[in-house]
PDB file of C-alpha atoms in Angstrom:
ATOM      1  CA  MET A   1      27.133  36.444 -12.008  1.00 45.00           C
ATOM      2  CA  PHE A   2      23.624  35.271 -11.111  1.00 48.00           C
ATOM      3  CA  ASP A   3      21.861  38.193 -12.830  1.00 52.00           C
ATOM      4  CA  LEU A   4      19.696  36.611 -15.550  1.00 71.00           C
ATOM      5  CA  GLN A   5      18.951  40.043 -17.079  1.00 75.00           C
ATOM      6  CA  GLY A   6      15.304  39.320 -17.703  1.00 78.00           C
ATOM      7  CA  TYR A   7      15.866  35.872 -19.232  1.00 83.00           C
ATOM      8  CA  GLY A   8      14.510  34.015 -16.192  1.00 85.00           C
ATOM      9  CA  PRO A   9      10.931  33.640 -17.536  1.00 87.00           C
ATOM     10  CA  ILE A  10      12.296  32.370 -20.848  1.00 90.00           C
ATOM     11  CA  LEU A  11      14.389  29.754 -19.067  1.00 91.00           C
ATOM     12  CA  MET A  12      11.288  28.678 -17.122  1.00 91.00           C
ATOM     13  CA  GLN A  13       9.394  28.374 -20.406  1.00 93.00           C
ATOM     14  CA  GLY A  14      12.139  26.140 -21.737  1.00 93.00           C
ATOM     15  CA  THR A  15      12.095  24.143 -18.499  1.00 94.00           C
ATOM     16  CA  LEU A  16       8.373  23.421 -18.902  1.00 96.00           C
ATOM     17  CA  LEU A  17       8.965  22.179 -22.441  1.00 95.00           C
ATOM     18  CA  THR A  18      11.837  20.016 -21.203  1.00 96.00           C
ATOM     19  CA  ILE A  19       9.530  18.473 -18.585  1.00 96.00           C
ATOM     20  CA  LYS A  20       6.828  17.807 -21.195  1.00 96.00           C
ATOM     21  CA  LEU A  21       9.391  16.228 -23.502  1.00 96.00           C
ATOM     22  CA  GLY A  22      10.735  14.047 -20.715  1.00 96.00           C
ATOM     23  CA  LEU A  23       7.292  12.878 -19.547  1.00 96.00           C
ATOM     24  CA  ALA A  24       6.094  12.038 -23.061  1.00 96.00           C
ATOM     25  CA  SER A  25       9.320  10.170 -23.825  1.00 96.00           C
ATOM     26  CA  LEU A  26       9.098   8.292 -20.521  1.00 96.00           C
ATOM     27  CA  PHE A  27       5.511   7.204 -21.223  1.00 97.00           C
ATOM     28  CA  PHE A  28       6.225   5.819 -24.689  1.00 97.00           C
ATOM     29  CA  GLY A  29       9.642   4.499 -23.618  1.00 96.00           C
ATOM     30  CA  LEU A  30       8.048   2.370 -20.896  1.00 95.00           C
ATOM     31  CA  ILE A  31       5.668   0.924 -23.482  1.00 95.00           C
ATOM     32  CA  PHE A  32       8.565   0.117 -25.837  1.00 96.00           C
ATOM     33  CA  GLY A  33      10.463  -1.440 -22.933  1.00 95.00           C
ATOM     34  CA  LEU A  34       7.571  -3.667 -21.852  1.00 93.00           C
ATOM     35  CA  LEU A  35       6.884  -4.780 -25.419  1.00 94.00           C
ATOM     36  CA  GLY A  36      10.582  -5.458 -25.993  1.00 95.00           C
ATOM     37  CA  ALA A  37      10.891  -7.495 -22.797  1.00 93.00           C
ATOM     38  CA  CYS A  38       7.783  -9.538 -23.619  1.00 90.00           C
ATOM     39  CA  ALA A  39       9.136 -10.146 -27.114  1.00 93.00           C
ATOM     40  CA  LYS A  40      12.496 -11.340 -25.771  1.00 94.00           C
ATOM     41  CA  LEU A  41      10.770 -13.715 -23.384  1.00 89.00           C
ATOM     42  CA  SER A  42       8.307 -14.906 -26.002  1.00 87.00           C
ATOM     43  CA  ASN A  43       8.340 -18.433 -27.378  1.00 87.00           C
ATOM     44  CA  LEU A  44       8.162 -17.051 -30.920  1.00 91.00           C
ATOM     45  CA  TRP A  45      11.663 -16.875 -32.356  1.00 92.00           C
ATOM     46  CA  ILE A  46      10.766 -14.067 -34.779  1.00 94.00           C
ATOM     47  CA  LEU A  47       9.767 -11.800 -31.867  1.00 93.00           C
ATOM     48  CA  GLN A  48      12.968 -12.692 -30.033  1.00 94.00           C
ATOM     49  CA  LYS A  49      15.078 -11.852 -33.092  1.00 95.00           C
ATOM     50  CA  LEU A  50      13.300  -8.529 -33.677  1.00 95.00           C
ATOM     51  CA  ALA A  51      13.714  -7.540 -30.017  1.00 95.00           C
ATOM     52  CA  ASN A  52      17.403  -8.495 -30.051  1.00 95.00           C
ATOM     53  CA  ILE A  53      17.969  -6.473 -33.232  1.00 95.00           C
ATOM     54  CA  TYR A  54      16.141  -3.499 -31.693  1.00 96.00           C
ATOM     55  CA  THR A  55      18.168  -3.433 -28.484  1.00 95.00           C
ATOM     56  CA  THR A  56      21.489  -4.171 -30.210  1.00 94.00           C
ATOM     57  CA  VAL A  57      21.107  -1.484 -32.874  1.00 94.00           C
ATOM     58  CA  VAL A  58      19.704   1.254 -30.650  1.00 94.00           C
ATOM     59  CA  ARG A  59      22.197   0.725 -27.812  1.00 93.00           C
ATOM     60  CA  GLY A  60      25.043   0.753 -30.325  1.00 93.00           C
ATOM     61  CA  ILE A  61      24.143   4.144 -31.812  1.00 92.00           C
ATOM     62  CA  PRO A  62      25.025   7.409 -30.012  1.00 92.00           C
ATOM     63  CA  GLU A  63      21.996   9.292 -28.730  1.00 91.00           C
ATOM     64  CA  LEU A  64      22.782  12.401 -30.780  1.00 91.00           C
ATOM     65  CA  LEU A  65      22.897  10.420 -34.012  1.00 92.00           C
ATOM     66  CA  MET A  66      19.538   8.849 -33.166  1.00 92.00           C
ATOM     67  CA  VAL A  67      18.004  12.305 -32.729  1.00 92.00           C
ATOM     68  CA  PHE A  68      19.420  13.449 -36.083  1.00 92.00           C
ATOM     69  CA  PHE A  69      18.324  10.249 -37.811  1.00 90.00           C
ATOM     70  CA  ILE A  70      14.730  10.507 -36.580  1.00 91.00           C
ATOM     71  CA  PHE A  71      14.433  14.226 -37.357  1.00 89.00           C
ATOM     72  CA  TYR A  72      16.130  14.382 -40.758  1.00 86.00           C
ATOM     73  CA  GLY A  73      15.770  10.771 -41.888  1.00 84.00           C
ATOM     74  CA  GLY A  74      12.148  10.566 -40.777  1.00 79.00           C
ATOM     75  CA  SER A  75      11.167  13.408 -43.097  1.00 75.00           C
ATOM     76  CA  VAL A  76      12.831  11.656 -46.028  1.00 77.00           C
ATOM     77  CA  ILE A  77      11.177   8.309 -45.264  1.00 78.00           C
ATOM     78  CA  PHE A  78       7.727   9.827 -44.868  1.00 72.00           C
ATOM     79  CA  LEU A  79       8.199  11.856 -48.058  1.00 72.00           C
ATOM     80  CA  VAL A  80       9.104   8.746 -50.048  1.00 73.00           C
ATOM     81  CA  ILE A  81       6.056   6.902 -48.704  1.00 74.00           C
ATOM     82  CA  ALA A  82       3.814   9.888 -49.395  1.00 70.00           C
ATOM     83  CA  LYS A  83       5.025  10.131 -53.001  1.00 72.00           C
ATOM     84  CA  GLN A  84       4.195   6.471 -53.512  1.00 76.00           C
ATOM     85  CA  LEU A  85       0.663   7.290 -52.361  1.00 73.00           C
ATOM     86  CA  GLY A  86       0.428  10.225 -54.739  1.00 74.00           C
ATOM     87  CA  TYR A  87       1.133  13.087 -52.320  1.00 70.00           C
ATOM     88  CA  GLN A  88       3.511  15.681 -53.792  1.00 70.00           C
ATOM     89  CA  GLY A  89       3.582  18.243 -50.983  1.00 67.00           C
ATOM     90  CA  ARG A  90       6.215  18.880 -48.358  1.00 69.00           C
ATOM     91  CA  ILE A  91       6.406  16.966 -45.087  1.00 69.00           C
ATOM     92  CA  ASN A  92       7.966  18.428 -41.963  1.00 73.00           C
ATOM     93  CA  ILE A  93       8.403  16.560 -38.697  1.00 80.00           C
ATOM     94  CA  SER A  94       7.846  18.511 -35.481  1.00 86.00           C
ATOM     95  CA  GLU A  95      10.995  18.981 -33.425  1.00 90.00           C
ATOM     96  CA  PHE A  96       9.067  18.014 -30.299  1.00 93.00           C
ATOM     97  CA  TRP A  97       7.705  14.739 -31.660  1.00 91.00           C
ATOM     98  CA  ALA A  98      10.975  13.879 -33.348  1.00 91.00           C
ATOM     99  CA  GLY A  99      12.604  14.269 -29.936  1.00 93.00           C
ATOM    100  CA  VAL A 100       9.901  12.175 -28.265  1.00 95.00           C
ATOM    101  CA  VAL A 101      10.342   9.358 -30.784  1.00 93.00           C
ATOM    102  CA  ALA A 102      14.143   9.396 -30.548  1.00 94.00           C
ATOM    103  CA  LEU A 103      14.246   9.530 -26.748  1.00 96.00           C
ATOM    104  CA  SER A 104      11.471   6.931 -26.401  1.00 96.00           C
ATOM    105  CA  VAL A 105      13.222   4.501 -28.715  1.00 95.00           C
ATOM    106  CA  MET A 106      16.490   4.891 -26.819  1.00 96.00           C
ATOM    107  CA  PHE A 107      14.862   4.641 -23.390  1.00 97.00           C
ATOM    108  CA  GLY A 108      12.856   1.608 -24.499  1.00 96.00           C
ATOM    109  CA  ALA A 109      15.951  -0.268 -25.656  1.00 96.00           C
ATOM    110  CA  TYR A 110      17.567  -0.013 -22.230  1.00 96.00           C
ATOM    111  CA  ALA A 111      14.283  -0.494 -20.365  1.00 96.00           C
ATOM    112  CA  THR A 112      13.769  -3.731 -22.302  1.00 96.00           C
ATOM    113  CA  GLU A 113      16.721  -5.297 -20.522  1.00 94.00           C
ATOM    114  CA  VAL A 114      15.632  -3.919 -17.140  1.00 94.00           C
ATOM    115  CA  PHE A 115      12.136  -5.378 -17.541  1.00 94.00           C
ATOM    116  CA  ARG A 116      13.472  -8.659 -18.909  1.00 93.00           C
ATOM    117  CA  MET A 117      15.772  -9.215 -15.941  1.00 92.00           C
ATOM    118  CA  ALA A 118      13.036  -8.163 -13.512  1.00 91.00           C
ATOM    119  CA  ILE A 119      10.578 -10.665 -14.998  1.00 89.00           C
ATOM    120  CA  GLN A 120      13.170 -13.435 -15.024  1.00 88.00           C
ATOM    121  CA  ASP A 121      13.881 -12.720 -11.350  1.00 87.00           C
ATOM    122  CA  ILE A 122      10.344 -13.867 -10.469  1.00 84.00           C
ATOM    123  CA  PRO A 123      10.292 -17.609  -9.646  1.00 82.00           C
ATOM    124  CA  LYS A 124       8.669 -19.722 -12.355  1.00 80.00           C
ATOM    125  CA  GLY A 125       6.660 -21.486  -9.669  1.00 81.00           C
ATOM    126  CA  GLN A 126       4.479 -18.381  -9.363  1.00 80.00           C
ATOM    127  CA  PHE A 127       3.423 -18.699 -12.995  1.00 77.00           C
ATOM    128  CA  GLU A 128       2.574 -22.349 -12.391  1.00 80.00           C
ATOM    129  CA  ALA A 129       0.698 -21.556  -9.156  1.00 82.00           C
ATOM    130  CA  ALA A 130      -1.409 -18.915 -10.933  1.00 81.00           C
ATOM    131  CA  GLU A 131      -2.231 -21.387 -13.695  1.00 80.00           C
ATOM    132  CA  SER A 132      -3.224 -24.049 -11.165  1.00 82.00           C
ATOM    133  CA  LEU A 133      -5.611 -21.544  -9.527  1.00 81.00           C
ATOM    134  CA  GLY A 134      -7.337 -21.041 -12.867  1.00 83.00           C
ATOM    135  CA  MET A 135      -6.067 -17.524 -13.504  1.00 83.00           C
ATOM    136  CA  THR A 136      -5.998 -16.269 -17.056  1.00 82.00           C
ATOM    137  CA  PRO A 137      -2.684 -15.004 -18.481  1.00 78.00           C
ATOM    138  CA  PHE A 138      -3.963 -11.432 -18.133  1.00 79.00           C
ATOM    139  CA  GLN A 139      -4.842 -11.964 -14.462  1.00 82.00           C
ATOM    140  CA  THR A 140      -1.485 -13.626 -13.846  1.00 82.00           C
ATOM    141  CA  TRP A 141       0.397 -10.653 -15.264  1.00 79.00           C
ATOM    142  CA  THR A 142      -1.673  -7.890 -13.668  1.00 80.00           C
ATOM    143  CA  ARG A 143      -2.089  -9.441 -10.205  1.00 82.00           C
ATOM    144  CA  ILE A 144       1.122 -11.400  -9.682  1.00 82.00           C
ATOM    145  CA  ILE A 145       3.877 -10.628 -12.172  1.00 82.00           C
ATOM    146  CA  LEU A 146       3.667  -6.857 -12.743  1.00 82.00           C
ATOM    147  CA  PRO A 147       3.556  -5.810  -9.039  1.00 80.00           C
ATOM    148  CA  GLN A 148       6.678  -7.866  -8.311  1.00 83.00           C
ATOM    149  CA  MET A 149       8.362  -6.827 -11.540  1.00 85.00           C
ATOM    150  CA  TRP A 150       8.016  -3.117 -10.713  1.00 85.00           C
ATOM    151  CA  LEU A 151       9.651  -3.634  -7.343  1.00 83.00           C
ATOM    152  CA  VAL A 152      12.715  -5.200  -8.961  1.00 86.00           C
ATOM    153  CA  ALA A 153      12.805  -2.840 -11.964  1.00 91.00           C
ATOM    154  CA  LEU A 154      12.278   0.478 -10.145  1.00 89.00           C
ATOM    155  CA  PRO A 155      15.950   1.220  -9.296  1.00 89.00           C
ATOM    156  CA  GLY A 156      17.054   0.570 -12.872  1.00 92.00           C
ATOM    157  CA  LEU A 157      14.158   2.549 -14.331  1.00 94.00           C
ATOM    158  CA  GLY A 158      14.955   5.405 -11.970  1.00 93.00           C
ATOM    159  CA  ASN A 159      18.513   5.605 -13.284  1.00 94.00           C
ATOM    160  CA  LEU A 160      17.270   5.448 -16.874  1.00 95.00           C
ATOM    161  CA  THR A 161      14.815   8.274 -16.177  1.00 95.00           C
ATOM    162  CA  LEU A 162      17.648  10.473 -14.923  1.00 95.00           C
ATOM    163  CA  VAL A 163      19.607   9.750 -18.098  1.00 95.00           C
ATOM    164  CA  LEU A 164      16.499  10.461 -20.176  1.00 96.00           C
ATOM    165  CA  LEU A 165      16.025  13.875 -18.593  1.00 95.00           C
ATOM    166  CA  LYS A 166      19.627  14.841 -19.341  1.00 93.00           C
ATOM    167  CA  ASP A 167      19.353  13.508 -22.900  1.00 94.00           C
ATOM    168  CA  THR A 168      16.516  15.961 -23.580  1.00 95.00           C
ATOM    169  CA  ALA A 169      19.224  18.613 -23.962  1.00 93.00           C
ATOM    170  CA  LEU A 170      20.254  16.931 -27.237  1.00 93.00           C
ATOM    171  CA  VAL A 171      16.955  17.883 -28.877  1.00 93.00           C
ATOM    172  CA  SER A 172      17.926  21.566 -28.710  1.00 92.00           C
ATOM    173  CA  LEU A 173      20.357  20.830 -31.562  1.00 91.00           C
ATOM    174  CA  ILE A 174      17.435  20.302 -33.968  1.00 91.00           C
ATOM    175  CA  GLY A 175      15.779  23.561 -32.934  1.00 89.00           C
ATOM    176  CA  LEU A 176      13.444  22.578 -30.104  1.00 91.00           C
ATOM    177  CA  LYS A 177      13.087  25.555 -27.778  1.00 91.00           C
ATOM    178  CA  ASP A 178      13.760  23.752 -24.535  1.00 93.00           C
ATOM    179  CA  LEU A 179      15.825  24.772 -21.520  1.00 93.00           C
ATOM    180  CA  MET A 180      19.171  24.186 -23.206  1.00 94.00           C
ATOM    181  CA  TYR A 181      18.084  26.090 -26.325  1.00 93.00           C
ATOM    182  CA  PHE A 182      17.159  29.223 -24.388  1.00 92.00           C
ATOM    183  CA  ALA A 183      20.239  28.976 -22.164  1.00 92.00           C
ATOM    184  CA  GLN A 184      22.423  28.958 -25.264  1.00 92.00           C
ATOM    185  CA  ARG A 185      20.572  31.865 -26.874  1.00 91.00           C
ATOM    186  CA  ALA A 186      20.697  33.920 -23.666  1.00 90.00           C
ATOM    187  CA  SER A 187      24.416  33.282 -23.251  1.00 89.00           C
ATOM    188  CA  GLN A 188      25.064  34.433 -26.816  1.00 88.00           C
ATOM    189  CA  ALA A 189      22.952  37.577 -26.414  1.00 87.00           C
ATOM    190  CA  THR A 190      24.508  38.642 -23.119  1.00 85.00           C
ATOM    191  CA  GLN A 191      28.014  37.246 -23.651  1.00 86.00           C
ATOM    192  CA  LYS A 192      27.726  35.531 -20.257  1.00 86.00           C
ATOM    193  CA  PRO A 193      27.805  31.813 -21.069  1.00 87.00           C
ATOM    194  CA  PHE A 194      28.913  30.733 -17.609  1.00 88.00           C
ATOM    195  CA  THR A 195      25.949  32.433 -15.923  1.00 86.00           C
ATOM    196  CA  PHE A 196      23.267  30.874 -18.088  1.00 89.00           C
ATOM    197  CA  TYR A 197      24.855  27.441 -18.414  1.00 91.00           C
ATOM    198  CA  LEU A 198      25.224  27.404 -14.629  1.00 91.00           C
ATOM    199  CA  ALA A 199      21.546  28.360 -14.280  1.00 91.00           C
ATOM    200  CA  ALA A 200      20.594  25.538 -16.674  1.00 93.00           C
ATOM    201  CA  ALA A 201      22.777  23.091 -14.730  1.00 94.00           C
ATOM    202  CA  LEU A 202      21.083  24.051 -11.445  1.00 94.00           C
ATOM    203  CA  ILE A 203      17.644  23.587 -13.005  1.00 95.00           C
ATOM    204  CA  TYR A 204      18.604  20.142 -14.332  1.00 96.00           C
ATOM    205  CA  LEU A 205      20.015  19.285 -10.909  1.00 96.00           C
ATOM    206  CA  ALA A 206      16.752  20.326  -9.241  1.00 96.00           C
ATOM    207  CA  LEU A 207      14.721  18.202 -11.674  1.00 96.00           C
ATOM    208  CA  THR A 208      16.938  15.152 -11.197  1.00 95.00           C
ATOM    209  CA  SER A 209      16.696  15.572  -7.411  1.00 95.00           C
ATOM    210  CA  ILE A 210      12.892  15.570  -7.648  1.00 95.00           C
ATOM    211  CA  ILE A 211      12.994  12.427  -9.791  1.00 94.00           C
ATOM    212  CA  THR A 212      15.323  10.722  -7.318  1.00 93.00           C
ATOM    213  CA  LEU A 213      13.016  11.505  -4.386  1.00 93.00           C
ATOM    214  CA  PHE A 214       9.985  10.322  -6.363  1.00 92.00           C
ATOM    215  CA  VAL A 215      11.683   7.027  -7.249  1.00 89.00           C
ATOM    216  CA  MET A 216      12.623   6.500  -3.596  1.00 86.00           C
ATOM    217  CA  TRP A 217       8.998   7.119  -2.613  1.00 86.00           C
ATOM    218  CA  CYS A 218       7.795   4.652  -5.262  1.00 84.00           C
ATOM    219  CA  GLU A 219      10.244   2.034  -3.997  1.00 80.00           C
ATOM    220  CA  ALA A 220       8.954   2.487  -0.460  1.00 78.00           C
ATOM    221  CA  ARG A 221       5.317   2.279  -1.578  1.00 76.00           C
ATOM    222  CA  ALA A 222       5.998  -0.815  -3.681  1.00 72.00           C
ATOM    223  CA  ASN A 223       7.607  -2.674  -0.779  1.00 69.00           C
ATOM    224  CA  PRO A 224       5.123  -3.082   2.112  1.00 64.00           C
ATOM    225  CA  ALA A 225       7.555  -5.313   4.026  1.00 62.00           C
ATOM    226  CA  ALA A 226      10.159  -2.546   4.084  1.00 60.00           C
ATOM    227  CA  ARG A 227       7.562  -0.040   5.311  1.00 59.00           C
ATOM    228  CA  TYR A 228       6.458  -2.412   8.051  1.00 58.00           C
ATOM    229  CA  ALA A 229      10.059  -3.007   9.162  1.00 60.00           C
ATOM    230  CA  LYS A 230      10.655   0.751   9.243  1.00 63.00           C
ATOM    231  CA  MET A 231       7.543   1.214  11.376  1.00 63.00           C
ATOM    232  CA  LEU A 232       8.747  -1.468  13.814  1.00 63.00           C
ATOM    233  CA  ARG A 233      12.151   0.226  14.086  1.00 69.00           C
ATOM    234  CA  LYS A 234      10.467   3.529  14.931  1.00 66.00           C
ATOM    235  CA  GLN A 235       8.292   1.856  17.539  1.00 66.00           C
ATOM    236  CA  SER A 236      11.283   0.118  19.129  1.00 68.00           C
ATOM    237  CA  ARG A 237      13.185   3.440  19.320  1.00 67.00           C
ATOM    238  CA  GLY A 238      10.145   5.076  20.922  1.00 62.00           C
ATOM    239  CA  GLN A 239       9.890   2.350  23.550  1.00 62.00           C
ATOM    240  CA  ALA A 240      13.604   2.558  24.263  1.00 56.00           C
TER     241      ALA A 240
END
């Protein structure tokens, strides 16, 4: 049942592409999330409206439809724009970058709310204290707000990252040769779907376990008080 019949290296190749897709989508998704949160908390009503429209629309559309819309609709939109500029050739969107855009947009919509709630959880008095000390807005955000925001947002971002990794499987439906794509092709060639889908499931499980451990490590590193309390507990056990 666990004989991969020589398809193991191909599955590993697809796994590497899945990891690249997930990392790229996470990077751009965090940027979209931060920009969306800042827009929602902005004093400019137009930015608030645009951010609300972004999160409402994206969270209301199934992930698979978003992937199809970016891949097929993006080609049409770019072709129309190119024709207006005088270009008459053909435009094709890469499956990888179409997946990155779709996954980043979806991740960013949910991350916007995570960042917004994390920022709002910080007492307003800290903004006022930073201003009274003569800090610039940039210094206030980088030295005071962002370190505390990450501590609050990390659990939510960790859950979103797990969802993002699993959503990468959707991109195989537009032809990206990721883990799910090769698992499907191998199952069709060998007529052993259970074997290869089980292998893919175990690989996804291993990746999500690594992400979970990494998020736990980040939470511990971002909370010095928790580390200090843990050290004191160890010392008290040693003395006992």
